[in-house]
Amino acid sequence: MARAAGRQAAVQACQYPPGRSLPEQLEWMRSIAHEGNDLSPRCDNGTVPTLNDLARSHTSLGDADVEWLHSLVSDWQLLADLSFADLILWAPASDGTGWLAVAQMRPTTGPTSLQDDVVGTFAGLEDQRLLDVARNERRIWRESDPDWTTGVPVRTEGIPVTRANRVIAVIERCTNLNSARTSSRLELTYVQGADDLARMVAEGTFPFPGAEAMLVRSPRVGDGLLRLGKSGRVSYASPNAQSAYRRLGLAADLIGSELGVITAGLCASDEPLDESLMVVAAGRAPRVAEVDGNGSVVQLRSIPLIVGGSRTGALVLVRDVTELRRRERELMTKDATIREIHHRVKNNLQTVAALLRLQARRLHAPEARAALEEAVRRVGSIAVVHETLSHAPEEIVDFDDIADRVAMMAGEVSSAEFRVAPKLTGSFGLLPSLVATPLAMVLTELLQNALQHGFPSAAKDDGLLEVAAARENERLMVTVSDNGVGLPGDFDLDSSTSLGLQIVRTLVISELGGRLRITPRPGGGTEAVVDLPVGHDPSPPRSESTQPR
Ligand SMILES: Nc1ncnc2c1ncn2[C@@H]1O[C@H](COP(=O)(O)OP(=O)(O)O)[C@@H](O)[C@H]1O
Ligand SMILES: [Mg+2]
């Protein structure tokens, strides 16, 4: 009954009118609830506020408390699953007039008793007496009668969340009694485990202090569950857990055996005995370990149960990850293969370039010779990209490296007496290989033109050749400018039929979907601007990005 009132008073925190103090907001919420407004349980924008937002703006919990709640909710699926129940985490509102639902979890082992999302809901003190009792008496408190407001009997309990000897929040556990399973061994074991865990939450020993948040999904109850007694012997094994151990090569029964010893015995024999695995399998440390044996890989997660200061045993969650690990290995080999192919393509391109160079040396007609040398450079710029890709973990390259090397190659070709070294500023950032290869060729052509046509004879002392790159709004802008002799008077980019600019035009416009402009540079010389759509740059911004490199 109390719950019914609490639900009806439901108001979403994110619907608060902005610019009011908390007491005003709470007052506003209560007034709306009493007017009987039918408020949608979700925010207007369809999002549910986060634990952080709610805790920081509407409770007086400190950083360490909020951190504790985070670590609790990162792990409380376990409690929901073992309890076959929904969990709602309520934190006291900072003005002491009620409770705010800051997180919610549904069980994966049974039907939910809460159809709607309740995160962000406010409940007055009188609406949720259960929470108050649990907080004040500092123990798990069960409502004597089931709640029938939703048409099904729901048993509610308040579990105080204790940190550093203070109750910082209360978990409301809602069990749908209609769907309660028959009291099988499995259910009894689950519920008993849940009660131990709930008591640990109330005593401030769960979540495990200092335990690191798990980056990979930890095993769930449904993956397989073992219950160990005080001595580390298995007292219950779910069918999935049994199967996982069978696949590891266990012929004997799990029940009654010491899990630490048995598990160590199943490990692939050529590997040294893993002490930490034994500790985990014996249920002594709250950690995750992996057993590799008989061609199978099984993940174990152990949750030591210590209630009222004494060990009652442990829960060990068991998950067969053989397929997952196999796929990971496959992906790793695939990556390695792709890198090897790039390496070979680079070698082949270098061979082609070397052959062309040999042929060029044998030619006497200067024009033919120059044409072959140009081909050598074009092939070379593609090889640079493949070389970089052969070291890249993905098909994404740091184009700044490539630009450096392309510029160096172009500089080398300009004859020694009037060398103008290209200067690079800004940053290209990371680019997919599909963009990198054509762009490397474009850059080669533009640099080549500047060196060849901009500074055709003796270099001026103040010869300037600059490549500036900038990423903005998912576009890459590359400007190649020189202060050389400038474009011929009849220059027209669109009608130019010479090979170099034709290549540039085709690559920039048709292949990369970008824009190209080649115009006289203000102050003399030539300026070529390439503007490409390249998507978002995943690399962190460089602080020195406007400095010359
Ligand atoms: N940076 C530059 N400075 C002066 N002239 C240029 C520049 N870039 C291009 N041009 C002119 O554009 C013409 C076409 O260039 P391109 O298509 O690369 O052919 P090629 O380099 O083989 O002559 C060049 O011959 C040159 O007259
Ligand atoms: Mg050219």
CSV table of N, CA and C in Angstrom, one decimal, residues 5 54 103 159 165 169 190 204 251 255-256 267 293 318 325 335 348 376 390 421 430 433 444 473 509 535:
chain,number,residue,atom,x,y,z
A,5,ALA,N,1.2,4.4,-3.0
A,5,ALA,CA,1.3,5.8,-2.9
A,5,ALA,C,2.6,6.3,-3.5
A,54,LEU,N,21.7,12.2,-10.6
A,54,LEU,CA,20.7,12.2,-9.5
A,54,LEU,C,21.4,12.4,-8.2
A,103,ALA,N,18.7,4.1,-9.1
A,103,ALA,CA,19.1,3.0,-10.1
A,103,ALA,C,18.1,1.9,-9.9
A,159,ILE,N,16.7,-3.3,2.0
A,159,ILE,CA,18.1,-3.8,2.3
A,159,ILE,C,19.0,-2.5,2.5
A,165,ASN,N,30.2,2.2,8.0
A,165,ASN,CA,29.4,2.2,9.2
A,165,ASN,C,28.2,3.2,9.1
A,169,ALA,N,22.1,4.4,1.6
A,169,ALA,CA,21.0,4.2,0.7
A,169,ALA,C,20.3,3.0,1.1
A,190,TYR,N,19.9,-20.5,-4.8
A,190,TYR,CA,19.9,-19.1,-5.3
A,190,TYR,C,19.5,-18.2,-4.2
A,204,GLY,N,28.0,-3.9,4.9
A,204,GLY,CA,29.1,-3.0,4.3
A,204,GLY,C,30.2,-3.8,3.8
A,251,ALA,N,35.6,-36.1,-15.0
A,251,ALA,CA,34.7,-37.3,-15.2
A,251,ALA,C,33.9,-37.5,-13.9
A,255,ILE,N,29.8,-32.5,-6.9
A,255,ILE,CA,29.2,-32.3,-5.5
A,255,ILE,C,30.2,-33.0,-4.6
A,256,GLY,N,30.5,-32.3,-3.5
A,256,GLY,CA,31.3,-32.9,-2.4
A,256,GLY,C,32.8,-32.8,-2.7
A,267,CYS,N,43.7,-28.2,-15.3
A,267,CYS,CA,44.4,-27.2,-16.1
A,267,CYS,C,45.3,-28.0,-17.1
A,293,GLY,N,41.6,-26.1,-20.2
A,293,GLY,CA,41.9,-27.5,-20.1
A,293,GLY,C,41.1,-28.3,-21.1
A,318,VAL,N,30.3,-19.6,-13.2
A,318,VAL,CA,31.0,-20.3,-14.1
A,318,VAL,C,30.5,-20.0,-15.5
A,325,ARG,N,36.9,-17.0,-26.8
A,325,ARG,CA,38.4,-16.9,-26.9
A,325,ARG,C,38.9,-17.3,-28.2
A,335,ASP,N,44.1,-9.9,-38.2
A,335,ASP,CA,44.8,-8.7,-38.2
A,335,ASP,C,46.2,-8.8,-38.7
A,348,ASN,N,56.4,-5.3,-53.0
A,348,ASN,CA,56.2,-5.5,-54.5
A,348,ASN,C,56.3,-4.1,-55.2
A,376,VAL,N,58.1,6.5,-60.9
A,376,VAL,CA,58.7,5.9,-59.7
A,376,VAL,C,58.2,6.6,-58.5
A,390,SER,N,51.2,-1.6,-42.7
A,390,SER,CA,51.8,-2.8,-42.3
A,390,SER,C,52.1,-2.8,-40.8
A,421,ALA,N,63.1,22.9,-49.2
A,421,ALA,CA,62.6,21.8,-48.4
A,421,ALA,C,61.1,22.1,-48.0
A,430,LEU,N,44.4,11.0,-38.0
A,430,LEU,CA,44.2,9.6,-38.4
A,430,LEU,C,43.3,9.6,-39.6
A,433,SER,N,42.6,3.9,-44.5
A,433,SER,CA,43.5,3.7,-45.6
A,433,SER,C,42.9,4.0,-47.0
A,444,THR,N,51.9,14.1,-53.4
A,444,THR,CA,53.1,14.0,-54.2
A,444,THR,C,53.1,14.8,-55.4
A,473,ASN,N,35.2,20.1,-38.5
A,473,ASN,CA,33.8,19.7,-38.9
A,473,ASN,C,33.9,18.5,-39.8
A,509,ILE,N,38.3,14.7,-56.6
A,509,ILE,CA,36.9,15.0,-56.8
A,509,ILE,C,36.1,13.7,-56.9
A,535,GLY,N,35.2,12.6,-42.2
A,535,GLY,CA,34.6,12.0,-41.0
A,535,GLY,C,35.4,12.5,-39.8
